[in-house]
Amino acid sequence: MAFTTTMLSWSTLEYGKRLGPQLPNARAAIRWATDYLLKCATATPGKIYVGVGDPNADHRCWERPEDMDTVRSVYSVSPSNPGSDVAGEMAAALAAASLVFRSSDRQYAGLLLRTARKVLQFALQYRGAYSDRLGSSVCPFYCSYSGYKDELLWGAAWLFRATNEVQYYNIIKSLGADDQPDLFSWDNKYSGAHVLLSRVSTQDNYSVLEFGWLFP
């Protein structure tokens, strides 16, 4: 869900001027998701909620959500049960969405950005893949096959774009990007991060050469 929200926000940032009267609908769709993600990130101090339900039972259920009676277990990550991948993606979603709302609702955009900062800090401070901790609660459907470094890079890249602050540039440099960006998906963000950073380098006061380490 966080990845979908990030991509919808990115699409709106890139093509918003072409959406015409559909732009408010795009913002409404993003806000529906970010309202939920904000609750997941702030409802309980020290926890980020990352899932609801039994994935095995849910994948076997073909009813409408309104008719489902499967177990609605709630899953979270915490300092003792880290989830850098899901937290990194949530930070990316909130940061990207903050850019979408910056011109139309500055107060909401500020809330999104402040929360994105906290969530990325959580992801960096308490490192680990969420599927290593939650096991069958998310696998095999949503295992973090690519690890979590790509989500840390992705989250830092979006916060760098949203703030232009050197601290996020330094985080990106410290993470490196040596993994081959052979695909882009909900699980593997390397290619997307490379494209995003190339856009930042041409749009802001950073030369492409500064990001040369990203493009061997």
PDB file of C-alpha atoms in Angstrom:
ATOM      1  CA  MET A   1       0.000   0.000   0.000  1.00  0.00           C
ATOM      2  CA  ALA A   2       2.826   2.398   0.829  1.00  0.00           C
ATOM      3  CA  PHE A   3       4.543   1.654  -2.486  1.00  0.00           C
ATOM      4  CA  THR A   4       1.310   2.281  -4.392  1.00  0.00           C
ATOM      5  CA  THR A   5       0.919   5.587  -2.567  1.00  0.00           C
ATOM      6  CA  THR A   6       4.477   6.604  -3.395  1.00  0.00           C
ATOM      7  CA  MET A   7       3.977   5.823  -7.071  1.00  0.00           C
ATOM      8  CA  LEU A   8       0.629   7.598  -7.248  1.00  0.00           C
ATOM      9  CA  SER A   9       2.231  10.662  -5.666  1.00  0.00           C
ATOM     10  CA  TRP A  10       5.188  10.514  -8.050  1.00  0.00           C
ATOM     11  CA  SER A  11       2.844  10.230 -11.032  1.00  0.00           C
ATOM     12  CA  THR A  12       0.878  13.220  -9.796  1.00  0.00           C
ATOM     13  CA  LEU A  13       4.055  15.257  -9.359  1.00  0.00           C
ATOM     14  CA  GLU A  14       5.250  14.378 -12.849  1.00  0.00           C
ATOM     15  CA  TYR A  15       1.953  14.640 -14.732  1.00  0.00           C
ATOM     16  CA  GLY A  16      -0.299  16.711 -12.489  1.00  0.00           C
ATOM     17  CA  LYS A  17      -0.533  19.568 -14.978  1.00  0.00           C
ATOM     18  CA  ARG A  18      -1.941  17.151 -17.552  1.00  0.00           C
ATOM     19  CA  LEU A  19      -4.609  15.760 -15.234  1.00  0.00           C
ATOM     20  CA  GLY A  20      -6.791  18.823 -15.537  1.00  0.00           C
ATOM     21  CA  PRO A  21     -10.058  18.371 -13.595  1.00  0.00           C
ATOM     22  CA  GLN A  22      -8.881  14.931 -12.420  1.00  0.00           C
ATOM     23  CA  LEU A  23      -6.108  16.405 -10.257  1.00  0.00           C
ATOM     24  CA  PRO A  24      -8.405  16.815  -7.201  1.00  0.00           C
ATOM     25  CA  ASN A  25      -9.392  13.148  -7.576  1.00  0.00           C
ATOM     26  CA  ALA A  26      -5.726  12.123  -7.620  1.00  0.00           C
ATOM     27  CA  ARG A  27      -5.093  14.139  -4.468  1.00  0.00           C
ATOM     28  CA  ALA A  28      -8.146  12.596  -2.803  1.00  0.00           C
ATOM     29  CA  ALA A  29      -6.904   9.077  -3.588  1.00  0.00           C
ATOM     30  CA  ILE A  30      -3.476   9.887  -2.169  1.00  0.00           C
ATOM     31  CA  ARG A  31      -4.967  11.460   0.947  1.00  0.00           C
ATOM     32  CA  TRP A  32      -7.172   8.419   1.574  1.00  0.00           C
ATOM     33  CA  ALA A  33      -3.992   6.338   1.743  1.00  0.00           C
ATOM     34  CA  THR A  34      -1.814   8.798   3.650  1.00  0.00           C
ATOM     35  CA  ASP A  35      -4.478   9.327   6.323  1.00  0.00           C
ATOM     36  CA  TYR A  36      -4.264   5.591   6.963  1.00  0.00           C
ATOM     37  CA  LEU A  37      -0.458   5.544   6.886  1.00  0.00           C
ATOM     38  CA  LEU A  38      -0.329   8.445   9.337  1.00  0.00           C
ATOM     39  CA  LYS A  39      -2.444   6.423  11.768  1.00  0.00           C
ATOM     40  CA  CYS A  40      -0.179   3.415  11.290  1.00  0.00           C
ATOM     41  CA  ALA A  41       2.886   5.522  12.067  1.00  0.00           C
ATOM     42  CA  THR A  42       1.578   7.562  15.004  1.00  0.00           C
ATOM     43  CA  ALA A  43      -1.161   5.582  16.807  1.00  0.00           C
ATOM     44  CA  THR A  44       1.213   3.926  19.296  1.00  0.00           C
ATOM     45  CA  PRO A  45       4.594   5.407  20.301  1.00  0.00           C
ATOM     46  CA  GLY A  46       7.444   3.077  19.388  1.00  0.00           C
ATOM     47  CA  LYS A  47       5.358   1.017  16.961  1.00  0.00           C
ATOM     48  CA  ILE A  48       4.489   1.176  13.283  1.00  0.00           C
ATOM     49  CA  TYR A  49       1.520  -0.904  12.197  1.00  0.00           C
ATOM     50  CA  VAL A  50       2.231  -2.735   8.960  1.00  0.00           C
ATOM     51  CA  GLY A  51      -0.566  -5.194   8.298  1.00  0.00           C
ATOM     52  CA  VAL A  52      -4.040  -6.428   9.118  1.00  0.00           C
ATOM     53  CA  GLY A  53      -5.448  -9.903   8.541  1.00  0.00           C
ATOM     54  CA  ASP A  54      -4.196 -13.401   7.784  1.00  0.00           C
ATOM     55  CA  PRO A  55      -2.540 -13.348   4.340  1.00  0.00           C
ATOM     56  CA  ASN A  56      -3.092 -17.049   3.751  1.00  0.00           C
ATOM     57  CA  ALA A  57      -6.796 -16.909   4.593  1.00  0.00           C
ATOM     58  CA  ASP A  58      -7.259 -13.602   2.786  1.00  0.00           C
ATOM     59  CA  HIS A  59      -5.711 -14.922  -0.437  1.00  0.00           C
ATOM     60  CA  ARG A  60      -8.177 -17.803  -0.390  1.00  0.00           C
ATOM     61  CA  CYS A  61     -11.137 -15.507   0.175  1.00  0.00           C
ATOM     62  CA  TRP A  62     -12.967 -14.165  -2.873  1.00  0.00           C
ATOM     63  CA  GLU A  63     -15.723 -12.334  -1.040  1.00  0.00           C
ATOM     64  CA  ARG A  64     -16.298  -8.618  -0.887  1.00  0.00           C
ATOM     65  CA  PRO A  65     -14.377  -6.968   1.979  1.00  0.00           C
ATOM     66  CA  GLU A  66     -17.723  -6.142   3.560  1.00  0.00           C
ATOM     67  CA  ASP A  67     -18.580  -9.851   3.772  1.00  0.00           C
ATOM     68  CA  MET A  68     -15.216 -11.206   4.899  1.00  0.00           C
ATOM     69  CA  ASP A  69     -15.077 -12.906   8.276  1.00  0.00           C
ATOM     70  CA  THR A  70     -11.421 -13.944   8.281  1.00  0.00           C
ATOM     71  CA  VAL A  71      -9.250 -13.168  11.291  1.00  0.00           C
ATOM     72  CA  ARG A  72      -8.212  -9.498  11.374  1.00  0.00           C
ATOM     73  CA  SER A  73      -4.950  -9.815  13.279  1.00  0.00           C
ATOM     74  CA  VAL A  74      -2.860  -6.640  13.504  1.00  0.00           C
ATOM     75  CA  TYR A  75       0.894  -6.700  12.899  1.00  0.00           C
ATOM     76  CA  SER A  76       3.480  -4.098  13.818  1.00  0.00           C
ATOM     77  CA  VAL A  77       7.209  -3.429  13.851  1.00  0.00           C
ATOM     78  CA  SER A  78       9.104  -1.926  16.767  1.00  0.00           C
ATOM     79  CA  PRO A  79      12.667  -1.443  18.051  1.00  0.00           C
ATOM     80  CA  SER A  80      12.737  -5.074  19.189  1.00  0.00           C
ATOM     81  CA  ASN A  81      11.035  -6.291  15.990  1.00  0.00           C
ATOM     82  CA  PRO A  82      12.429  -3.977  13.298  1.00  0.00           C
ATOM     83  CA  GLY A  83      11.071  -3.469   9.820  1.00  0.00           C
ATOM     84  CA  SER A  84      13.372  -1.110   7.932  1.00  0.00           C
ATOM     85  CA  ASP A  85      11.901  -2.069   4.573  1.00  0.00           C
ATOM     86  CA  VAL A  86       8.264  -1.333   5.352  1.00  0.00           C
ATOM     87  CA  ALA A  87       9.181   1.759   7.387  1.00  0.00           C
ATOM     88  CA  GLY A  88      11.462   3.041   4.633  1.00  0.00           C
ATOM     89  CA  GLU A  89       8.688   2.673   2.077  1.00  0.00           C
ATOM     90  CA  MET A  90       6.192   4.360   4.390  1.00  0.00           C
ATOM     91  CA  ALA A  91       8.614   7.274   4.782  1.00  0.00           C
ATOM     92  CA  ALA A  92       8.909   7.497   0.998  1.00  0.00           C
ATOM     93  CA  ALA A  93       5.122   7.542   0.606  1.00  0.00           C
ATOM     94  CA  LEU A  94       4.636  10.284   3.182  1.00  0.00           C
ATOM     95  CA  ALA A  95       7.481  12.416   1.813  1.00  0.00           C
ATOM     96  CA  ALA A  96       6.297  12.078  -1.784  1.00  0.00           C
ATOM     97  CA  ALA A  97       2.732  12.921  -0.785  1.00  0.00           C
ATOM     98  CA  SER A  98       3.936  15.986   1.118  1.00  0.00           C
ATOM     99  CA  LEU A  99       5.134  17.380  -2.204  1.00  0.00           C
ATOM    100  CA  VAL A 100       1.742  16.747  -3.772  1.00  0.00           C
ATOM    101  CA  PHE A 101      -0.034  18.766  -1.084  1.00  0.00           C
ATOM    102  CA  ARG A 102       2.588  21.479  -0.658  1.00  0.00           C
ATOM    103  CA  SER A 103       0.731  23.959  -2.865  1.00  0.00           C
ATOM    104  CA  SER A 104      -2.832  23.032  -1.907  1.00  0.00           C
ATOM    105  CA  ASP A 105      -2.686  22.196   1.824  1.00  0.00           C
ATOM    106  CA  ARG A 106       0.541  23.300   3.462  1.00  0.00           C
ATOM    107  CA  GLN A 107      -0.555  22.230   6.951  1.00  0.00           C
ATOM    108  CA  TYR A 108      -1.253  18.671   5.823  1.00  0.00           C
ATOM    109  CA  ALA A 109       1.946  18.619   3.772  1.00  0.00           C
ATOM    110  CA  GLY A 110       3.877  19.643   6.880  1.00  0.00           C
ATOM    111  CA  LEU A 111       2.322  16.841   8.913  1.00  0.00           C
ATOM    112  CA  LEU A 112       3.235  14.315   6.231  1.00  0.00           C
ATOM    113  CA  LEU A 113       6.820  15.524   6.055  1.00  0.00           C
ATOM    114  CA  ARG A 114       7.328  15.581   9.823  1.00  0.00           C
ATOM    115  CA  THR A 115       6.009  12.041  10.101  1.00  0.00           C
ATOM    116  CA  ALA A 116       8.144  10.895   7.157  1.00  0.00           C
ATOM    117  CA  ARG A 117      11.252  12.156   8.947  1.00  0.00           C
ATOM    118  CA  LYS A 118      10.387  10.211  12.104  1.00  0.00           C
ATOM    119  CA  VAL A 119       9.544   7.024  10.230  1.00  0.00           C
ATOM    120  CA  LEU A 120      12.791   7.080   8.247  1.00  0.00           C
ATOM    121  CA  GLN A 121      14.748   7.675  11.439  1.00  0.00           C
ATOM    122  CA  PHE A 122      13.027   4.617  12.920  1.00  0.00           C
ATOM    123  CA  ALA A 123      13.937   2.590   9.818  1.00  0.00           C
ATOM    124  CA  LEU A 124      17.585   3.657  10.031  1.00  0.00           C
ATOM    125  CA  GLN A 125      17.976   3.276  13.773  1.00  0.00           C
ATOM    126  CA  TYR A 126      16.341  -0.146  14.129  1.00  0.00           C
ATOM    127  CA  ARG A 127      17.485  -2.138  11.142  1.00  0.00           C
ATOM    128  CA  GLY A 128      16.078  -5.414   9.959  1.00  0.00           C
ATOM    129  CA  ALA A 129      13.687  -6.909   7.412  1.00  0.00           C
ATOM    130  CA  TYR A 130      10.105  -7.035   8.591  1.00  0.00           C
ATOM    131  CA  SER A 131       9.491 -10.453   7.075  1.00  0.00           C
ATOM    132  CA  ASP A 132      12.344 -11.882   9.144  1.00  0.00           C
ATOM    133  CA  ARG A 133      10.331 -10.988  12.245  1.00  0.00           C
ATOM    134  CA  LEU A 134       6.762 -11.503  11.068  1.00  0.00           C
ATOM    135  CA  GLY A 135       7.471 -14.698   9.135  1.00  0.00           C
ATOM    136  CA  SER A 136       4.322 -16.485   7.988  1.00  0.00           C
ATOM    137  CA  SER A 137       2.268 -13.402   8.796  1.00  0.00           C
ATOM    138  CA  VAL A 138       3.576 -11.860   5.561  1.00  0.00           C
ATOM    139  CA  CYS A 139       5.381 -14.666   3.714  1.00  0.00           C
ATOM    140  CA  PRO A 140       5.402 -15.997   1.083  1.00  0.00           C
ATOM    141  CA  PHE A 141       3.234 -13.230  -0.351  1.00  0.00           C
ATOM    142  CA  TYR A 142       5.041 -10.124   0.862  1.00  0.00           C
ATOM    143  CA  CYS A 143       8.494 -11.311   1.877  1.00  0.00           C
ATOM    144  CA  SER A 144      11.272  -8.758   1.611  1.00  0.00           C
ATOM    145  CA  TYR A 145      13.236 -10.674  -0.984  1.00  0.00           C
ATOM    146  CA  SER A 146      15.507  -7.730  -1.847  1.00  0.00           C
ATOM    147  CA  GLY A 147      16.367  -6.910   1.763  1.00  0.00           C
ATOM    148  CA  TYR A 148      15.831  -3.488   3.241  1.00  0.00           C
ATOM    149  CA  LYS A 149      18.708  -1.321   1.966  1.00  0.00           C
ATOM    150  CA  ASP A 150      16.799  -0.371  -1.166  1.00  0.00           C
ATOM    151  CA  GLU A 151      13.891   0.949   0.908  1.00  0.00           C
ATOM    152  CA  LEU A 152      16.277   2.967   3.074  1.00  0.00           C
ATOM    153  CA  LEU A 153      17.796   4.442  -0.080  1.00  0.00           C
ATOM    154  CA  TRP A 154      14.324   5.070  -1.551  1.00  0.00           C
ATOM    155  CA  GLY A 155      13.011   6.728   1.603  1.00  0.00           C
ATOM    156  CA  ALA A 156      16.107   8.920   1.958  1.00  0.00           C
ATOM    157  CA  ALA A 157      15.888   9.871  -1.720  1.00  0.00           C
ATOM    158  CA  TRP A 158      12.301  11.065  -1.340  1.00  0.00           C
ATOM    159  CA  LEU A 159      13.117  13.014   1.803  1.00  0.00           C
ATOM    160  CA  PHE A 160      16.083  14.537   0.000  1.00  0.00           C
ATOM    161  CA  ARG A 161      13.775  15.644  -2.796  1.00  0.00           C
ATOM    162  CA  ALA A 162      11.188  16.966  -0.338  1.00  0.00           C
ATOM    163  CA  THR A 163      13.664  18.904   1.834  1.00  0.00           C
ATOM    164  CA  ASN A 164      16.880  19.363  -0.168  1.00  0.00           C
ATOM    165  CA  GLU A 165      18.688  18.830   3.141  1.00  0.00           C
ATOM    166  CA  VAL A 166      22.262  17.597   3.086  1.00  0.00           C
ATOM    167  CA  GLN A 167      21.607  15.088   5.893  1.00  0.00           C
ATOM    168  CA  TYR A 168      19.559  12.950   3.506  1.00  0.00           C
ATOM    169  CA  TYR A 169      22.190  13.282   0.799  1.00  0.00           C
ATOM    170  CA  ASN A 170      24.724  11.977   3.314  1.00  0.00           C
ATOM    171  CA  ILE A 171      22.462   9.076   4.226  1.00  0.00           C
ATOM    172  CA  ILE A 172      22.188   8.169   0.553  1.00  0.00           C
ATOM    173  CA  LYS A 173      25.969   8.278   0.162  1.00  0.00           C
ATOM    174  CA  SER A 174      26.476   6.165   3.275  1.00  0.00           C
ATOM    175  CA  LEU A 175      24.099   3.498   1.982  1.00  0.00           C
ATOM    176  CA  GLY A 176      25.688   3.315  -1.438  1.00  0.00           C
ATOM    177  CA  ALA A 177      23.965   1.742  -4.422  1.00  0.00           C
ATOM    178  CA  ASP A 178      26.190  -1.113  -5.470  1.00  0.00           C
ATOM    179  CA  ASP A 179      23.340  -3.532  -6.091  1.00  0.00           C
ATOM    180  CA  GLN A 180      22.452  -3.973  -9.743  1.00  0.00           C
ATOM    181  CA  PRO A 181      19.233  -2.072 -10.530  1.00  0.00           C
ATOM    182  CA  ASP A 182      17.780  -4.763 -12.759  1.00  0.00           C
ATOM    183  CA  LEU A 183      14.087  -4.166 -11.984  1.00  0.00           C
ATOM    184  CA  PHE A 184      11.651  -1.901 -10.175  1.00  0.00           C
ATOM    185  CA  SER A 185       8.828  -3.256  -8.057  1.00  0.00           C
ATOM    186  CA  TRP A 186       7.117  -3.021  -4.667  1.00  0.00           C
ATOM    187  CA  ASP A 187       9.995  -5.088  -3.285  1.00  0.00           C
ATOM    188  CA  ASN A 188      13.022  -3.708  -5.149  1.00  0.00           C
ATOM    189  CA  LYS A 189      13.465   0.074  -5.307  1.00  0.00           C
ATOM    190  CA  TYR A 190      17.001   0.515  -6.631  1.00  0.00           C
ATOM    191  CA  SER A 191      16.036   1.505 -10.180  1.00  0.00           C
ATOM    192  CA  GLY A 192      13.367   3.895  -8.961  1.00  0.00           C
ATOM    193  CA  ALA A 193      15.799   5.528  -6.549  1.00  0.00           C
ATOM    194  CA  HIS A 194      18.344   5.975  -9.348  1.00  0.00           C
ATOM    195  CA  VAL A 195      15.761   7.651 -11.581  1.00  0.00           C
ATOM    196  CA  LEU A 196      14.483   9.846  -8.751  1.00  0.00           C
ATOM    197  CA  LEU A 197      17.989  10.979  -7.813  1.00  0.00           C
ATOM    198  CA  SER A 198      18.800  11.736 -11.442  1.00  0.00           C
ATOM    199  CA  ARG A 199      15.701  13.963 -11.522  1.00  0.00           C
ATOM    200  CA  VAL A 200      16.773  15.699  -8.327  1.00  0.00           C
ATOM    201  CA  SER A 201      20.272  16.293  -9.638  1.00  0.00           C
ATOM    202  CA  THR A 202      18.988  18.038 -12.777  1.00  0.00           C
ATOM    203  CA  GLN A 203      16.199  20.014 -11.092  1.00  0.00           C
ATOM    204  CA  ASP A 204      18.061  21.294  -8.040  1.00  0.00           C
ATOM    205  CA  ASN A 205      21.491  22.720  -7.291  1.00  0.00           C
ATOM    206  CA  TYR A 206      23.295  19.400  -7.531  1.00  0.00           C
ATOM    207  CA  SER A 207      25.252  18.445 -10.599  1.00  0.00           C
ATOM    208  CA  VAL A 208      24.845  15.072 -12.231  1.00  0.00           C
ATOM    209  CA  LEU A 209      28.515  14.455 -11.494  1.00  0.00           C
ATOM    210  CA  GLU A 210      27.793  14.511  -7.763  1.00  0.00           C
ATOM    211  CA  PHE A 211      25.598  11.485  -8.288  1.00  0.00           C
ATOM    212  CA  GLY A 212      28.082   9.736 -10.550  1.00  0.00           C
ATOM    213  CA  TRP A 213      28.627   7.035  -7.945  1.00  0.00           C
ATOM    214  CA  LEU A 214      25.044   5.952  -8.606  1.00  0.00           C
ATOM    215  CA  PHE A 215      25.559   5.352 -12.289  1.00  0.00           C
ATOM    216  CA  PRO A 216      28.529   3.090 -12.969  1.00  0.00           C
TER     217      PRO A 216
END
